[in-house]
N, CA, C and O atoms as a printed pandas DataFrame, in Angstrom:
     atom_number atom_name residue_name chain_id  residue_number  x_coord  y_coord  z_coord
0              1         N          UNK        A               1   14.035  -22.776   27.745
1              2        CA          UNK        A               1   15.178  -21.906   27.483
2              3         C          UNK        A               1   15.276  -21.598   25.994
3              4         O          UNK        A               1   15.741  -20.482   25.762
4              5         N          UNK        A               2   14.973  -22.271   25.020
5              6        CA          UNK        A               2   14.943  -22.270   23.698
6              7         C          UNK        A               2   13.577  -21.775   23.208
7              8         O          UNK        A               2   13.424  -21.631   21.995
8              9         N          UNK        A               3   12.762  -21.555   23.892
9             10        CA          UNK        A               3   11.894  -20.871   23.402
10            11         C          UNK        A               3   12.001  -19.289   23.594
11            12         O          UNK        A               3   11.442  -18.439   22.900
12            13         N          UNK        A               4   13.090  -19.017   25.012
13            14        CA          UNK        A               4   12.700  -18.170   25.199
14            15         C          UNK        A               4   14.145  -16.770   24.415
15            16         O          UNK        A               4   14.178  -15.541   24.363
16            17         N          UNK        A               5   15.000  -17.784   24.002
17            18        CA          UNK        A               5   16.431  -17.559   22.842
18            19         C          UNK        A               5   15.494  -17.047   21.528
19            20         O          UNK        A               5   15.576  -15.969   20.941
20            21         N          UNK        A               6   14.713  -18.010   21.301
21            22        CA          UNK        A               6   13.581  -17.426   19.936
22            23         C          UNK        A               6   12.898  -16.539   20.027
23            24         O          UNK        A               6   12.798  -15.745   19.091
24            25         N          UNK        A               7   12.316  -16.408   21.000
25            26        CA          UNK        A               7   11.362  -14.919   21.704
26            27         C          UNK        A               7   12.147  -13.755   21.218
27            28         O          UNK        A               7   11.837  -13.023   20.278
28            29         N          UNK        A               8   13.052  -13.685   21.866
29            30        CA          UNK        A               8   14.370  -12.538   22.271
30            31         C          UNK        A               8   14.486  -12.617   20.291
31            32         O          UNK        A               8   13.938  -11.670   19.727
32            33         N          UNK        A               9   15.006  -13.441   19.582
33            34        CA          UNK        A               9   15.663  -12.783   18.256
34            35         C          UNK        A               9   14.684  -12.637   17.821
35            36         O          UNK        A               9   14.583  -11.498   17.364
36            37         N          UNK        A              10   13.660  -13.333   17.679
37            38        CA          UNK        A              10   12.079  -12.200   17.214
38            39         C          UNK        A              10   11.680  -11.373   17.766
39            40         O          UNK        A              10   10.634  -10.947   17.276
40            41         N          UNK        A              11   12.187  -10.608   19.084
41            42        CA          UNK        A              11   11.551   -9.080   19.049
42            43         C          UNK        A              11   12.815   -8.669   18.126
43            44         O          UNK        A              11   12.586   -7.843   17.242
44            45         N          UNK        A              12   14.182   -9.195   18.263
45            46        CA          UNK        A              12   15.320   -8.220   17.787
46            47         C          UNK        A              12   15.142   -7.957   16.734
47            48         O          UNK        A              12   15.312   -6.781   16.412
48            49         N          UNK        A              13   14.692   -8.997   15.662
49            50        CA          UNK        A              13   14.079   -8.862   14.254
50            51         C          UNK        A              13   12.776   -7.591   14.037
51            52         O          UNK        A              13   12.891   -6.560   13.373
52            53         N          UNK        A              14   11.826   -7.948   14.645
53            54        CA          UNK        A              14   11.072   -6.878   14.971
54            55         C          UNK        A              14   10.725   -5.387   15.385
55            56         O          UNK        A              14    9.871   -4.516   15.219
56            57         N          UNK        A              15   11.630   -5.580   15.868
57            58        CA          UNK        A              15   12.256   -4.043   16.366
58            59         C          UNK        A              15   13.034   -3.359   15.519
59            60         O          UNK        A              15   12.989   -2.129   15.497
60            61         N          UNK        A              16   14.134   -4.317   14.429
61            62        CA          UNK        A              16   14.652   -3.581   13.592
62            63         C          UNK        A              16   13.891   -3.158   12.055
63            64         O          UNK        A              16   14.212   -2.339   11.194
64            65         N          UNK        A              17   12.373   -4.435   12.196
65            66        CA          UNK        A              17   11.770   -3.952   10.859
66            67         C          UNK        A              17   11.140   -2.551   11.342
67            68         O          UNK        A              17   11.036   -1.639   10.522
68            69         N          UNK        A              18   10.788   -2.409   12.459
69            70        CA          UNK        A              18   10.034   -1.149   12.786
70            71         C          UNK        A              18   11.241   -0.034   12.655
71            72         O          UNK        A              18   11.041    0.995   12.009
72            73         N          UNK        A              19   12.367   -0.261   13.231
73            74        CA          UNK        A              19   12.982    1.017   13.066
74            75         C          UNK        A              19   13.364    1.656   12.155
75            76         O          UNK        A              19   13.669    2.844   12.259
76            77         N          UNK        A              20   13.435    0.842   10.853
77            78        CA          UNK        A              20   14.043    0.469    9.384
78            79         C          UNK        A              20   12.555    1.118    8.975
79            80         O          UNK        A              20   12.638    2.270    8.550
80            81         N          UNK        A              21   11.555    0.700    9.023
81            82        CA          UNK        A              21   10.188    1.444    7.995
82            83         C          UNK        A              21   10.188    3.316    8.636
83            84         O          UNK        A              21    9.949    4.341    7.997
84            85         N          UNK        A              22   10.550    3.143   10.083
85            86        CA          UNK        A              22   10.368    4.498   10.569
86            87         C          UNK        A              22   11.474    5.398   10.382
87            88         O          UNK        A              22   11.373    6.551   10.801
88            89         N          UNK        A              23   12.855    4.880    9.618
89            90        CA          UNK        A              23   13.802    5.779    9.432
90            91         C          UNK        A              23   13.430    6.323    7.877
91            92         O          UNK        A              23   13.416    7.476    7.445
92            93         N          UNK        A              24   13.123    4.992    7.179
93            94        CA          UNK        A              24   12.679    5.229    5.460
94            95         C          UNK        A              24   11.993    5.870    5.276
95            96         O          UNK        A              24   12.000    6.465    4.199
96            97         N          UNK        A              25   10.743    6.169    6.498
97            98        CA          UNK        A              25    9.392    6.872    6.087
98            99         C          UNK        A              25    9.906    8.565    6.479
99           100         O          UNK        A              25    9.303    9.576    6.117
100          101         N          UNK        A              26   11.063    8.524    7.235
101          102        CA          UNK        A              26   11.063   10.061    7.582
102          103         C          UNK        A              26   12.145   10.491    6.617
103          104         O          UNK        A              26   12.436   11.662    6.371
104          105         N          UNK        A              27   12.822    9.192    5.992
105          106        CA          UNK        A              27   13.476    9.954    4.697
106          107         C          UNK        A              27   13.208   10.530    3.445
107          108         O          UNK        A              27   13.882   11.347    2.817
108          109         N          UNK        A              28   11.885    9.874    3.095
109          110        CA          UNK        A              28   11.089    9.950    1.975
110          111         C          UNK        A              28   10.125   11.109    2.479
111          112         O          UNK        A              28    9.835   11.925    1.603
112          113         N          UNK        A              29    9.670   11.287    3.527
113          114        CA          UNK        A              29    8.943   12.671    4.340
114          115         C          UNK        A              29    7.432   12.192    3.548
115          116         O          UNK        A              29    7.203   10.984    3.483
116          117         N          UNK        A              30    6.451   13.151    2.973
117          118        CA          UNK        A              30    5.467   12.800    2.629
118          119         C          UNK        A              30    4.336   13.033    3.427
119          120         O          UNK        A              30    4.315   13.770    4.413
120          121         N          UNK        A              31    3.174   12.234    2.872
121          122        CA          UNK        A              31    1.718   11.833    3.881
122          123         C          UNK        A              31    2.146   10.723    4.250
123          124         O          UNK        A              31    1.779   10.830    5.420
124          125         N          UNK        A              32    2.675    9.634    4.205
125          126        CA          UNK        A              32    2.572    8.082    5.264
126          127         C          UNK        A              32    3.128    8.679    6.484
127          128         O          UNK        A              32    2.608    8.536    7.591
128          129         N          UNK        A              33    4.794    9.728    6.129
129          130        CA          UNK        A              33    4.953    9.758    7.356
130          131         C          UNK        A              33    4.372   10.658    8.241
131          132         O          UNK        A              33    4.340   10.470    9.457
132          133         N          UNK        A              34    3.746   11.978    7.472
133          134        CA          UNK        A              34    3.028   12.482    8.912
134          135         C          UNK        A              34    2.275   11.975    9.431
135          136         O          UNK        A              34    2.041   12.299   10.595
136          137         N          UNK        A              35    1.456   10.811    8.719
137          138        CA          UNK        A              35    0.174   10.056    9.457
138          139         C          UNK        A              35    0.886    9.304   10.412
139          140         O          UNK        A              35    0.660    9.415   11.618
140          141         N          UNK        A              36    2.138    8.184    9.715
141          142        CA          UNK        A              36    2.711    7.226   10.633
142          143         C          UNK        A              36    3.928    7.234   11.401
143          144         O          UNK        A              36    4.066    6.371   12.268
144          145         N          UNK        A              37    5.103    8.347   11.144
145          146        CA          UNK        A              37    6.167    8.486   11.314
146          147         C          UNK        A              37    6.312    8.469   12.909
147          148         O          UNK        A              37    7.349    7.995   13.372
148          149         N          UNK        A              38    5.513    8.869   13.612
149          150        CA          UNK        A              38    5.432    9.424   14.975
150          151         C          UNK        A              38    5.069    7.654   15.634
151          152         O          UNK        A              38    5.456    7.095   16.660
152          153         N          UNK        A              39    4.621    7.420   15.071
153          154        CA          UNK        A              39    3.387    6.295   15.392
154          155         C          UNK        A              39    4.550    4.780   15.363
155          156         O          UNK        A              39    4.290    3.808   16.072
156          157         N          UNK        A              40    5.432    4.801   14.715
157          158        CA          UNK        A              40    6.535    4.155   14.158
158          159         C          UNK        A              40    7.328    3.838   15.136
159          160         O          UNK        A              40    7.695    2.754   15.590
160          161         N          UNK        A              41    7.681    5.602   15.573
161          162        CA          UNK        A              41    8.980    5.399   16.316
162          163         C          UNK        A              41    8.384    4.926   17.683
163          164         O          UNK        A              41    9.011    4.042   18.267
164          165         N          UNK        A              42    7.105    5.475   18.329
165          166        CA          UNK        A              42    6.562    4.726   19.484
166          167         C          UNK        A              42    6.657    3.479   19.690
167          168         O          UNK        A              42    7.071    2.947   20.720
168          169         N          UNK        A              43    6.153    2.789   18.402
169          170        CA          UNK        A              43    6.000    1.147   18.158
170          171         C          UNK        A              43    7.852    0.547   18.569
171          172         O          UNK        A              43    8.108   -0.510   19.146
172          173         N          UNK        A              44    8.424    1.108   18.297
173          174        CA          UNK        A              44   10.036    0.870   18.204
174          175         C          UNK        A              44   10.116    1.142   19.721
175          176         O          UNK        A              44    9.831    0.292   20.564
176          177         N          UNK        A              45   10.329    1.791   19.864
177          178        CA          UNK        A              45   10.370    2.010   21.287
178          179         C          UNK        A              45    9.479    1.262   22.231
179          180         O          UNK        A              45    9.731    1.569   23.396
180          181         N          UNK        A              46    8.624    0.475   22.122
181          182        CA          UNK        A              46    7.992   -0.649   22.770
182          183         C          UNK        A              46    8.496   -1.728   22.620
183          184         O          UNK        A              46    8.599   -2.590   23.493
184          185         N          UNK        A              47    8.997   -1.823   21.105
185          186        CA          UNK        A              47    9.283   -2.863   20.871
186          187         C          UNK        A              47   10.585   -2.930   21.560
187          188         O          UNK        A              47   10.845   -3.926   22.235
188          189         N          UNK        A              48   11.347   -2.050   21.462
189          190        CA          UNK        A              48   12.594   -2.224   22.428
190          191         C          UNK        A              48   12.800   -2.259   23.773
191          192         O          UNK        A              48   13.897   -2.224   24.331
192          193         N          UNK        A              49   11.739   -2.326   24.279
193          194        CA          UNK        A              49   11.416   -2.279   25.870
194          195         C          UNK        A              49   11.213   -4.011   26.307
195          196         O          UNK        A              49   11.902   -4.690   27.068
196          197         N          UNK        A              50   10.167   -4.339   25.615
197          198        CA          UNK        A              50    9.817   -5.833   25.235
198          199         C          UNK        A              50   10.740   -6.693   25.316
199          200         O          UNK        A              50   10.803   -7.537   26.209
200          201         N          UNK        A              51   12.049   -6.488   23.822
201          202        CA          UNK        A              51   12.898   -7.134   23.858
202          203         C          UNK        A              51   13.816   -6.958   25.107
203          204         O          UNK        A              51   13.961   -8.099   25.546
204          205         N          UNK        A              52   14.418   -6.194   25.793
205          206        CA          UNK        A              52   14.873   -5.509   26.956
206          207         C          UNK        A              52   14.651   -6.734   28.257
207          208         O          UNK        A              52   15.376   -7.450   28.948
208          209         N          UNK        A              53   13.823   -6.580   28.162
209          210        CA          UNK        A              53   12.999   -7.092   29.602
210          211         C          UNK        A              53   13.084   -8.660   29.219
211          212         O          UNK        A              53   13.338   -9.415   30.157
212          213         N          UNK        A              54   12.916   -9.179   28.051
213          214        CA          UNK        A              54   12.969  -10.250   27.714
214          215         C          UNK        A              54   14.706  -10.662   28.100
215          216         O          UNK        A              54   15.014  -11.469   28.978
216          217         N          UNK        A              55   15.516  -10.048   27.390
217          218        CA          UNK        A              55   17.182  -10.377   27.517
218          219         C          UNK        A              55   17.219  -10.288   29.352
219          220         O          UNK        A              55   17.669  -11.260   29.959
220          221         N          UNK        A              56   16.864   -9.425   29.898
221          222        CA          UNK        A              56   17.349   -8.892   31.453
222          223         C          UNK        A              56   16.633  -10.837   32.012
223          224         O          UNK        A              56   17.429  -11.726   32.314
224          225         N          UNK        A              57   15.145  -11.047   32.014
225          226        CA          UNK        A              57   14.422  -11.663   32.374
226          227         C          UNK        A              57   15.511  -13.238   32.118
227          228         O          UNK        A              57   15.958  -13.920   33.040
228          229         N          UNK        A              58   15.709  -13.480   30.709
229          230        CA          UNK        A              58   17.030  -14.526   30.128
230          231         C          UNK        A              58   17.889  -14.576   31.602
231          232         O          UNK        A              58   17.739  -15.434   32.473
232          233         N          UNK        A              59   18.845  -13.402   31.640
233          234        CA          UNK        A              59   19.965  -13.876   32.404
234          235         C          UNK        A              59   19.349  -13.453   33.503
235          236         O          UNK        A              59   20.309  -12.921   34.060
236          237         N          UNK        A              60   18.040  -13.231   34.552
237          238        CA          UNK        A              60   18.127  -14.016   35.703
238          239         C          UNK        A              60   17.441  -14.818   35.926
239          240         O          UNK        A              60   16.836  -14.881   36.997
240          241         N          UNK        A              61   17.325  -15.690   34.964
241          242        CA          UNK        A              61   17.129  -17.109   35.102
242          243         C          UNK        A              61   18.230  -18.327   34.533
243          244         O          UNK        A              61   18.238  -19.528   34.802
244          245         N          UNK        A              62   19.224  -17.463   33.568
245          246        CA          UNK        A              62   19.860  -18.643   33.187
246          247         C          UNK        A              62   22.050  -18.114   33.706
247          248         O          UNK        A              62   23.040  -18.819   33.510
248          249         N          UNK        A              63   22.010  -17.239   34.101
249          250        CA          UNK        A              63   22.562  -16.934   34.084
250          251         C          UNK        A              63   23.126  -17.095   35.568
251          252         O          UNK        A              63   24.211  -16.600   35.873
């Protein structure tokens, strides 16, 4: 159960460094973000799926 409390706040952590580099990179505009900007928000969006399934998965098992 405690491993899986740590799981969950490391995607939450994770998910917010990705969303945080992919909001900065489309503020600053540039070459990183046309190469990566797109590429960013995908990663975020996985990553928030991940964490998702992880929290749902939590409460039907502990819940």
């Amino acid at each position: 159960m405690l491993f899986l409390k740590i799981l969950i706040i490391v995607c939450i952590v994770v998910t917010g460094g990705i969303m945080l580099g992919g909001v900065l990179s489309m503020s600053r505009g540039g070459d990183f973000n046309k190469k990566h900007g797109n590429k960013l928000m995908r990663a975020r969006v996985i990553a928030q799926g991940v964490t998702l399934a992880l929290i749902v998965l939590y409460l039907l098992m502990y819940a």
